[in-house]
Amino acid sequence: MAAEFNHVHKEAQSAATAKRKGEHIRICLEEQVVAEGIATGLDNVRFRHRALPELAFDSISLESEFLGKKIGTPLMVSSMTGGTAEAGEINRRLAEAAQQHGWAIGLGSMRAAIENERLASTFQIRSYAPDVPIIANLGAVQLNYGYGIDQCRKAVDLAEADGLVLHLNSMQEVFQAEGDTNFSNLLGKIEQICRSLDVPVGIKEVGWGIDGDTAQSLMSVGVAFIDVAGAGGTSWSQVEKYRSSDTMKRLAAETFADWGISTADCIADIRAKAPTARIIGSGGLLHGVHAAKAIALGADLVGFGRALLPRAAVTEEGEIWEEALHDQFRRIAFELKAAMFGIGAGSIEELQHTTRLVK
Ligand SMILES: Cc1cc2nc3c(=O)[nH]c(=O)nc-3n(C[C@H](O)[C@H](O)[C@H](O)COP(=O)(O)O)c2cc1C
């Protein structure tokens, strides 16, 4: 009887998780979900053009390394989705593009697959992206709701991933009707996962940013990389506002449209306080000049989230813009390289150390 109840309960939970994933995709495609009253800060800095770059465009190298793998660019697809048929298709398209263009790729939260193994295939992109780093994803808060090393291992194994990222999304959970809001004592639990998992463990936000002090605490317990996911791009209080049927929470979510630390501030703060941190700069990036600026501020890699979604999803009319998605990947890398040409930086390392980024 108890076993049957557990089974039914788990099925109901996984159906709810899948429904939520579908709603997130639709809302992110159709509604105004960009933060309001706060910007990424990347448009407040400029590169000082160098008329005499003293290098050949074709000699510029974007080559990078992440999670022990060499990649052709310092770019990555931020964790987005999985858990429904549509999400599985999106993951497949993003994975094929990542493989072809040398980007790393993050998966969306894999809780749906942990709850219901039948959904695992929607996260299984290794055959489409055999050579690039794949990052499995779970909510760090789940460590307070029954998840532990077994679930983390399972997520990594299911995705044949090179690393695991645990996301911090307190301000999303608080506006969700079904939110998990007990964020107490997580640092020690994150430490246990870092110690026991065979692959590197990173931490990411989802659009409100990670400051230098928090990054230092996380690194001191063994976190291998920090994805800032700063404010100025997708705002998850805005997204949850559209899902909420609770008027009080909907209105409250609106009040938080400008919450968070801008992407530029996060990167600069972490780089200043934790010089050896492996930083992924993300949150609201739209093009390759943003990528270049994030790297010049101190990021090692940069991530693009919602900006990639429209061309990876099936449109209302059933159209697929697969070629347009590849063009977008190509354009972002080209813009990054062109920005490097414009300041005479021949490698990602040189870009990181440029003195030509000005306020
Ligand atoms: C449709 C969608 C689903 C997302 N789901 C997840 C998720 O499951 N786990 C996670 O860590 N972040 C998730 N994110 C957050 C992104 O990884 C990213 O941190 C955030 O959207 C900010 O970046 P952006 O402004 O480039 O979109 C999701 C983003 C989008 C657009």
Coordinates of N, CA and C in Angstrom, one line a residue, residues 72-269:
G72 N 36.5 24.7 -28.9 CA 36.8 25.7 -29.9 C 36.5 27.2 -29.5
T73 N 35.6 27.3 -28.6 CA 35.2 28.7 -28.1 C 35.1 28.7 -26.6
P74 N 35.1 29.9 -26.0 CA 34.9 30.0 -24.6 C 33.4 30.2 -24.3
L75 N 32.5 29.7 -25.1 CA 31.1 29.9 -25.1 C 30.4 28.7 -24.6
M76 N 29.3 28.9 -23.9 CA 28.4 27.8 -23.5 C 26.9 28.1 -23.5
V77 N 26.2 27.0 -23.7 CA 24.7 27.1 -23.6 C 24.4 27.0 -22.1
S78 N 23.7 28.0 -21.6 CA 23.3 28.0 -20.2 C 22.3 26.9 -20.0
S79 N 22.2 26.4 -18.8 CA 21.3 25.3 -18.4 C 19.9 25.8 -18.7
M80 N 19.1 25.1 -19.5 CA 17.7 25.5 -19.7 C 16.7 24.4 -19.5
T81 N 16.8 23.3 -20.2 CA 15.6 22.5 -20.1 C 15.7 21.0 -20.2
G82 N 14.6 20.3 -20.4 CA 14.6 18.9 -20.4 C 13.3 18.5 -19.6
G83 N 12.9 17.2 -19.8 CA 11.7 16.8 -19.0 C 10.4 16.7 -19.8
T84 N 10.3 17.2 -21.0 CA 9.1 17.1 -21.8 C 9.6 16.8 -23.2
A85 N 8.7 16.3 -24.1 CA 9.1 16.0 -25.5 C 9.7 17.2 -26.1
E86 N 9.0 18.4 -26.0 CA 9.5 19.6 -26.6 C 10.9 20.0 -26.1
A87 N 11.1 19.8 -24.8 CA 12.3 20.2 -24.1 C 13.4 19.3 -24.7
G88 N 13.1 18.0 -24.9 CA 14.1 17.0 -25.4 C 14.5 17.5 -26.8
E89 N 13.6 17.9 -27.6 CA 13.9 18.4 -29.0 C 14.8 19.6 -28.9
I90 N 14.5 20.5 -28.0 CA 15.3 21.8 -27.8 C 16.7 21.4 -27.4
N91 N 16.8 20.4 -26.5 CA 18.2 20.0 -26.0 C 19.0 19.4 -27.2
R92 N 18.2 18.6 -28.0 CA 18.9 17.9 -29.1 C 19.5 19.0 -30.1
R93 N 18.7 20.0 -30.4 CA 19.1 21.0 -31.4 C 20.3 21.8 -30.8
L94 N 20.2 22.2 -29.5 CA 21.2 22.9 -28.9 C 22.5 22.1 -28.8
A95 N 22.4 20.8 -28.6 CA 23.5 19.9 -28.5 C 24.2 19.8 -29.8
E96 N 23.4 19.6 -30.9 CA 24.1 19.5 -32.2 C 24.8 20.8 -32.6
A97 N 24.2 21.9 -32.2 CA 24.9 23.2 -32.5 C 26.1 23.4 -31.7
A98 N 26.0 23.0 -30.4 CA 27.2 23.1 -29.5 C 28.4 22.2 -30.0
Q99 N 28.0 21.0 -30.4 CA 29.1 20.1 -31.0 C 29.7 20.8 -32.2
Q100 N 28.9 21.2 -33.1 CA 29.4 21.7 -34.4 C 30.2 23.0 -34.2
H101 N 29.9 23.8 -33.3 CA 30.5 25.1 -33.1 C 31.5 25.2 -31.9
G102 N 31.6 24.1 -31.2 CA 32.6 24.0 -30.2 C 32.2 24.8 -28.9
W103 N 31.0 24.7 -28.5 CA 30.5 25.3 -27.3 C 30.3 24.2 -26.2
A104 N 30.5 24.5 -25.0 CA 30.0 23.6 -23.9 C 28.5 23.8 -23.8
I105 N 27.9 22.8 -23.1 CA 26.4 22.9 -23.0 C 25.9 22.4 -21.6
G106 N 25.1 23.2 -21.0 CA 24.4 22.8 -19.7 C 23.0 22.3 -20.0
L107 N 22.6 21.4 -19.2 CA 21.2 20.9 -19.2 C 20.4 21.6 -18.2
G108 N 19.1 21.6 -18.4 CA 18.2 22.1 -17.4 C 18.1 21.2 -16.2
S109 N 17.4 21.6 -15.2 CA 17.3 20.8 -13.9 C 16.9 19.4 -14.3
M110 N 17.6 18.4 -13.8 CA 17.3 17.0 -14.1 C 16.4 16.3 -13.1
R111 N 15.8 17.1 -12.2 CA 14.9 16.6 -11.2 C 13.8 15.7 -11.9
A112 N 13.3 16.2 -13.0 CA 12.2 15.4 -13.7 C 12.7 14.0 -14.0
A113 N 13.9 13.9 -14.4 CA 14.5 12.5 -14.8 C 14.8 11.7 -13.6
I114 N 15.1 12.4 -12.5 CA 15.4 11.6 -11.2 C 14.0 11.1 -10.7
E115 N 13.0 11.9 -10.8 CA 11.7 11.4 -10.3 C 11.0 10.4 -11.3
N116 N 11.3 10.5 -12.6 CA 10.7 9.6 -13.5 C 11.7 9.2 -14.6
E117 N 12.3 8.0 -14.5 CA 13.3 7.7 -15.4 C 12.9 7.7 -16.9
R118 N 11.6 7.6 -17.1 CA 11.1 7.6 -18.5 C 11.5 9.0 -19.2
L119 N 11.7 10.0 -18.4 CA 12.0 11.3 -19.0 C 13.5 11.5 -19.2
A120 N 14.3 10.5 -18.8 CA 15.7 10.6 -18.9 C 16.2 10.9 -20.3
S121 N 15.5 10.3 -21.3 CA 16.0 10.5 -22.7 C 16.0 12.0 -23.1
T122 N 15.1 12.8 -22.5 CA 15.1 14.2 -22.9 C 16.3 15.0 -22.5
F123 N 17.1 14.4 -21.6 CA 18.4 15.0 -21.2 C 19.6 14.3 -21.8
Q124 N 19.4 13.2 -22.6 CA 20.5 12.4 -23.0 C 21.0 12.9 -24.4
I125 N 21.9 13.8 -24.4 CA 22.4 14.5 -25.6 C 23.8 14.1 -26.0
R126 N 24.4 13.1 -25.2 CA 25.8 12.8 -25.5 C 26.0 12.4 -26.9
S127 N 25.1 11.6 -27.5 CA 25.3 11.2 -28.9 C 25.3 12.3 -29.9
Y128 N 24.6 13.4 -29.5 CA 24.6 14.6 -30.4 C 25.8 15.5 -30.2
A129 N 26.4 15.4 -29.0 CA 27.5 16.3 -28.6 C 28.6 15.4 -28.0
P130 N 29.2 14.6 -28.8 CA 30.2 13.6 -28.3 C 31.5 14.2 -27.7
D131 N 31.8 15.4 -28.2 CA 33.2 15.9 -27.8 C 33.2 17.1 -26.9
V132 N 32.0 17.7 -26.6 CA 32.1 19.0 -25.8 C 31.6 18.7 -24.4
P133 N 32.1 19.6 -23.5 CA 31.6 19.4 -22.1 C 30.1 19.5 -21.9
I134 N 29.5 18.5 -21.2 CA 28.1 18.6 -20.9 C 28.0 18.7 -19.4
I135 N 27.1 19.6 -19.0 CA 27.0 19.8 -17.5 C 25.6 19.4 -17.1
A136 N 25.6 18.5 -16.1 CA 24.3 18.1 -15.5 C 23.9 19.2 -14.6
N137 N 22.6 19.2 -14.2 CA 22.1 20.3 -13.4 C 21.0 19.8 -12.4
L138 N 21.1 20.2 -11.1 CA 20.1 20.0 -10.1 C 20.0 21.3 -9.3
G139 N 18.9 21.5 -8.6 CA 18.7 22.6 -7.7 C 19.4 22.3 -6.4
A140 N 20.3 23.2 -5.9 CA 21.0 23.0 -4.7 C 20.0 22.8 -3.5
V141 N 18.9 23.5 -3.6 CA 17.9 23.4 -2.4 C 17.4 21.9 -2.3
Q142 N 17.4 21.2 -3.4 CA 16.9 19.8 -3.3 C 17.7 19.0 -2.2
L143 N 19.0 19.5 -1.9 CA 19.8 18.8 -0.9 C 19.1 18.9 0.5
N144 N 18.1 19.8 0.6 CA 17.3 19.9 1.8 C 16.0 19.2 1.7
Y145 N 15.8 18.5 0.6 CA 14.5 17.9 0.4 C 14.7 16.4 -0.1
G146 N 15.6 15.7 0.5 CA 15.8 14.3 0.3 C 16.9 14.0 -0.7
Y147 N 17.4 14.9 -1.5 CA 18.4 14.6 -2.5 C 19.8 14.6 -1.8
G148 N 20.7 13.7 -2.3 CA 22.0 13.6 -1.8 C 22.9 13.1 -2.9
I149 N 24.0 12.5 -2.5 CA 25.0 12.1 -3.5 C 24.4 11.1 -4.6
D150 N 23.5 10.3 -4.1 CA 23.0 9.3 -5.1 C 22.3 10.0 -6.3
Q151 N 21.5 11.0 -5.9 CA 20.7 11.7 -7.0 C 21.7 12.5 -7.9
C152 N 22.7 13.1 -7.2 CA 23.7 13.8 -8.0 C 24.5 12.9 -9.0
R153 N 24.8 11.7 -8.5 CA 25.5 10.7 -9.3 C 24.6 10.3 -10.5
K154 N 23.4 10.1 -10.1 CA 22.4 9.6 -11.1 C 22.3 10.6 -12.3
A155 N 22.2 11.9 -11.9 CA 22.1 13.0 -12.9 C 23.3 13.0 -13.8
V156 N 24.5 12.9 -13.2 CA 25.7 12.9 -14.0 C 25.7 11.6 -14.9
D157 N 25.4 10.5 -14.4 CA 25.4 9.2 -15.2 C 24.4 9.3 -16.3
L158 N 23.2 9.7 -16.0 CA 22.2 9.8 -17.1 C 22.6 10.6 -18.2
A159 N 23.3 11.7 -17.9 CA 23.6 12.7 -19.0 C 25.0 12.4 -19.6
E160 N 25.7 11.4 -19.0 CA 27.1 11.2 -19.3 C 27.9 12.5 -19.3
A161 N 27.7 13.2 -18.2 CA 28.1 14.6 -18.1 C 29.6 14.7 -17.6
D162 N 30.2 15.8 -17.9 CA 31.6 16.0 -17.5 C 31.7 16.8 -16.1
G163 N 30.5 17.3 -15.7 CA 30.5 18.0 -14.5 C 29.0 18.2 -14.0
L164 N 28.8 18.6 -12.8 CA 27.5 18.9 -12.3 C 27.4 20.3 -11.8
V165 N 26.3 21.0 -12.2 CA 26.2 22.4 -11.6 C 24.9 22.3 -10.7
L166 N 25.0 22.9 -9.5 CA 23.9 23.0 -8.6 C 23.4 24.4 -8.7
H167 N 22.1 24.6 -9.0 CA 21.7 26.0 -9.1 C 21.1 26.6 -7.8
L168 N 21.4 27.8 -7.6 CA 20.8 28.6 -6.4 C 19.7 29.5 -7.0
N169 N 18.5 29.3 -6.5 CA 17.4 30.0 -7.1 C 16.3 30.4 -6.0
S170 N 16.9 30.9 -4.9 CA 16.0 31.2 -3.8 C 14.8 32.1 -4.2
M171 N 15.1 33.1 -5.0 CA 14.1 34.1 -5.3 C 13.1 33.6 -6.4
Q172 N 13.4 32.5 -7.0 CA 12.4 31.9 -7.8 C 11.5 31.0 -7.0
E173 N 12.1 30.2 -6.1 CA 11.3 29.3 -5.3 C 10.3 30.1 -4.5
V174 N 10.7 31.3 -4.0 CA 9.8 32.0 -3.1 C 8.5 32.5 -3.8
F175 N 8.6 32.7 -5.1 CA 7.4 33.2 -5.8 C 6.6 32.0 -6.4
Q176 N 7.1 30.8 -6.3 CA 6.4 29.6 -6.8 C 5.4 29.1 -5.8
A177 N 4.2 28.8 -6.3 CA 3.2 28.2 -5.4 C 3.7 26.9 -4.7
E178 N 4.5 26.1 -5.5 CA 5.0 24.9 -5.1 C 6.5 25.0 -4.7
G179 N 6.9 26.2 -4.4 CA 8.4 26.4 -4.2 C 9.0 25.7 -3.0
D180 N 10.2 25.3 -3.1 CA 11.0 24.7 -2.0 C 11.9 25.8 -1.4
T181 N 11.5 26.3 -0.2 CA 12.1 27.5 0.2 C 13.1 27.4 1.5
N182 N 13.3 26.1 1.8 CA 14.3 25.9 3.0 C 15.7 25.9 2.4
F183 N 16.3 27.1 2.5 CA 17.7 27.2 2.0 C 18.7 27.2 3.1
S184 N 18.3 26.7 4.3 CA 19.3 26.7 5.4 C 20.3 25.6 5.3
N185 N 21.5 25.9 5.9 CA 22.6 24.9 6.0 C 22.9 24.2 4.6
L186 N 22.9 24.9 3.6 CA 23.2 24.3 2.3 C 24.7 24.1 2.0
L187 N 25.5 25.1 2.6 CA 27.0 25.1 2.2 C 27.6 23.8 2.6
G188 N 27.3 23.3 3.8 CA 27.9 22.0 4.2 C 27.5 20.8 3.3
K189 N 26.3 20.9 2.9 CA 25.8 19.8 2.0 C 26.4 19.9 0.6
I190 N 26.6 21.2 0.2 CA 27.3 21.3 -1.1 C 28.8 20.8 -1.0
E191 N 29.4 21.0 0.2 CA 30.7 20.5 0.4 C 30.8 19.0 0.3
Q192 N 29.8 18.3 0.9 CA 29.7 16.9 0.8 C 29.6 16.4 -0.6
I193 N 28.8 17.1 -1.4 CA 28.7 16.6 -2.8 C 30.0 16.9 -3.5
C194 N 30.7 18.0 -3.3 CA 32.0 18.3 -3.9 C 33.0 17.2 -3.6
R195 N 32.9 16.8 -2.3 CA 33.9 15.7 -1.9 C 33.7 14.4 -2.5
S196 N 32.4 14.0 -2.7 CA 32.1 12.6 -3.0 C 31.9 12.4 -4.5
L197 N 31.5 13.4 -5.3 CA 31.2 13.2 -6.7 C 32.5 13.1 -7.5
D198 N 32.5 12.2 -8.5 CA 33.8 12.0 -9.2 C 34.1 13.1 -10.2
V199 N 33.1 13.9 -10.5 CA 33.3 15.0 -11.5 C 33.2 16.3 -10.8
P200 N 33.8 17.4 -11.4 CA 33.7 18.7 -10.8 C 32.3 19.2 -10.6
V201 N 32.1 19.9 -9.4 CA 30.8 20.5 -9.1 C 30.9 22.0 -9.2
G202 N 30.0 22.6 -9.9 CA 29.9 24.1 -10.0 C 28.7 24.6 -9.4
I203 N 28.6 25.9 -9.2 CA 27.4 26.5 -8.6 C 27.0 27.6 -9.6
K204 N 25.7 27.7 -9.8 CA 25.2 28.8 -10.7 C 24.0 29.5 -10.0
E205 N 23.8 30.7 -10.4 CA 22.5 31.4 -10.0 C 21.6 31.2 -11.2
V206 N 20.5 31.9 -11.2 CA 19.6 31.7 -12.4 C 19.2 33.1 -12.9
G207 N 19.8 34.2 -12.4 CA 19.5 35.5 -13.0 C 19.6 36.6 -11.9
W208 N 20.0 36.3 -10.7 CA 20.2 37.3 -9.7 C 21.6 37.5 -9.3
G209 N 22.5 36.7 -9.8 CA 23.9 36.9 -9.6 C 24.5 36.4 -8.3
I210 N 25.8 36.2 -8.3 CA 26.6 35.7 -7.2 C 27.7 36.7 -6.9
D211 N 27.8 37.1 -5.7 CA 28.9 38.2 -5.4 C 30.2 37.5 -5.0
G212 N 31.2 38.3 -4.8 CA 32.6 37.8 -4.5 C 32.7 37.0 -3.2
D213 N 32.0 37.5 -2.2 CA 32.1 36.8 -0.9 C 31.4 35.5 -0.9
T214 N 30.3 35.4 -1.6 CA 29.6 34.1 -1.7 C 30.4 33.2 -2.5
A215 N 31.0 33.7 -3.6 CA 31.9 32.8 -4.4 C 33.0 32.3 -3.6
Q216 N 33.6 33.1 -2.8 CA 34.7 32.7 -1.9 C 34.3 31.5 -1.0
S217 N 33.1 31.7 -0.3 CA 32.6 30.7 0.5 C 32.4 29.4 -0.2
L218 N 31.9 29.5 -1.4 CA 31.6 28.3 -2.2 C 32.9 27.6 -2.6
M219 N 33.9 28.4 -3.0 CA 35.2 27.8 -3.4 C 35.9 27.2 -2.2
S220 N 35.7 27.7 -1.0 CA 36.4 27.2 0.1 C 35.8 25.8 0.5
V221 N 34.7 25.4 0.0 CA 34.2 24.1 0.2 C 34.4 23.1 -1.0
G222 N 35.1 23.6 -2.0 CA 35.5 22.7 -3.1 C 34.7 22.9 -4.4
V223 N 34.0 24.0 -4.5 CA 33.2 24.2 -5.7 C 34.3 24.6 -6.8
A224 N 34.1 23.9 -8.0 CA 35.1 24.0 -9.0 C 34.9 25.2 -10.0
F225 N 33.7 25.7 -10.1 CA 33.5 26.8 -11.0 C 32.2 27.5 -10.5
I226 N 32.2 28.8 -10.8 CA 31.0 29.7 -10.4 C 30.4 30.3 -11.7
D227 N 29.2 30.0 -12.0 CA 28.5 30.7 -13.1 C 27.6 31.8 -12.5
V228 N 28.0 33.0 -12.8 CA 27.4 34.1 -12.0 C 25.9 34.3 -12.3
A229 N 25.5 34.0 -13.6 CA 24.0 34.2 -13.9 C 23.5 35.5 -13.3
G230 N 24.1 36.6 -13.7 CA 23.8 37.9 -13.0 C 22.5 38.5 -13.6
A231 N 22.1 39.6 -12.9 CA 20.8 40.3 -13.3 C 21.0 41.2 -14.5
G232 N 19.9 41.4 -15.1 CA 19.9 42.2 -16.3 C 19.3 41.5 -17.5
G233 N 19.2 40.2 -17.4 CA 18.6 39.3 -18.5 C 17.3 38.7 -18.0
T234 N 17.2 37.4 -18.2 CA 16.0 36.8 -17.8 C 15.8 36.9 -16.3
S235 N 14.6 37.3 -15.9 CA 14.2 37.5 -14.5 C 13.2 36.4 -14.1
W236 N 13.6 35.6 -13.2 CA 12.7 34.5 -12.8 C 11.6 34.9 -11.9
S237 N 11.6 36.1 -11.3 CA 10.4 36.5 -10.6 C 9.4 36.9 -11.7
Q238 N 9.9 37.5 -12.8 CA 9.0 37.9 -13.9 C 8.4 36.6 -14.5
V239 N 9.2 35.6 -14.7 CA 8.6 34.3 -15.2 C 7.6 33.8 -14.3
E240 N 7.9 33.7 -13.0 CA 6.9 33.1 -12.1 C 5.7 33.9 -12.0
K241 N 5.8 35.2 -12.2 CA 4.6 36.1 -12.1 C 3.6 35.6 -13.1
Y242 N 4.0 35.2 -14.3 CA 3.1 34.8 -15.3 C 2.5 33.4 -15.0
R243 N 3.1 32.6 -14.2 CA 2.6 31.3 -13.8 C 1.7 31.4 -12.6
S244 N 1.8 32.4 -11.9 CA 1.1 32.4 -10.6 C -0.4 32.7 -10.7
S245 N -1.2 31.9 -9.9 CA -2.6 32.2 -9.8 C -2.9 32.9 -8.5
D246 N -1.8 33.2 -7.7 CA -2.0 33.9 -6.4 C -1.7 35.4 -6.6
T247 N -2.8 36.2 -6.5 CA -2.7 37.6 -6.8 C -1.6 38.3 -5.9
M248 N -1.5 37.9 -4.7 CA -0.6 38.5 -3.8 C 0.9 38.3 -4.3
K249 N 1.1 37.0 -4.6 CA 2.5 36.6 -5.1 C 2.8 37.3 -6.4
R250 N 1.8 37.4 -7.3 CA 2.0 38.0 -8.6 C 2.4 39.4 -8.5
L251 N 1.7 40.2 -7.6 CA 2.0 41.6 -7.4 C 3.4 41.7 -6.7
A252 N 3.7 40.8 -5.8 CA 5.0 40.9 -5.1 C 6.1 40.6 -6.1
A253 N 5.9 39.6 -7.0 CA 6.9 39.3 -8.0 C 7.3 40.5 -8.8
E254 N 6.3 41.3 -9.2 CA 6.5 42.5 -10.0 C 7.5 43.5 -9.2
T255 N 7.3 43.5 -7.9 CA 8.2 44.4 -7.1 C 9.7 44.1 -7.2
F256 N 9.9 42.8 -7.6 CA 11.3 42.3 -7.6 C 11.9 42.3 -9.0
A257 N 11.3 43.0 -10.0 CA 11.8 43.0 -11.4 C 13.2 43.6 -11.5
D258 N 13.6 44.4 -10.5 CA 15.0 44.9 -10.6 C 15.9 44.4 -9.5
W259 N 15.6 43.2 -9.0 CA 16.4 42.6 -7.9 C 17.6 42.0 -8.5
G260 N 18.7 41.9 -7.7 CA 19.9 41.2 -8.1 C 21.1 42.0 -8.3
I261 N 22.2 41.3 -8.6 CA 23.5 42.0 -8.9 C 23.8 41.9 -10.4
S262 N 24.1 43.0 -11.0 CA 24.3 42.9 -12.4 C 25.4 41.9 -12.8
T263 N 25.3 41.4 -14.0 CA 26.3 40.4 -14.5 C 27.7 41.0 -14.4
A264 N 27.9 42.3 -14.9 CA 29.2 42.9 -14.9 C 29.8 43.0 -13.5
D265 N 28.9 43.4 -12.6 CA 29.4 43.6 -11.2 C 29.8 42.2 -10.6
C266 N 29.0 41.2 -10.8 CA 29.4 39.9 -10.3 C 30.7 39.4 -10.8
I267 N 31.0 39.5 -12.1 CA 32.2 39.0 -12.6 C 33.4 39.8 -12.0
A268 N 33.3 41.1 -12.0 CA 34.4 42.0 -11.5 C 34.6 41.7 -10.0
D269 N 33.5 41.5 -9.2 CA 33.7 41.3 -7.8 C 34.3 40.0 -7.5

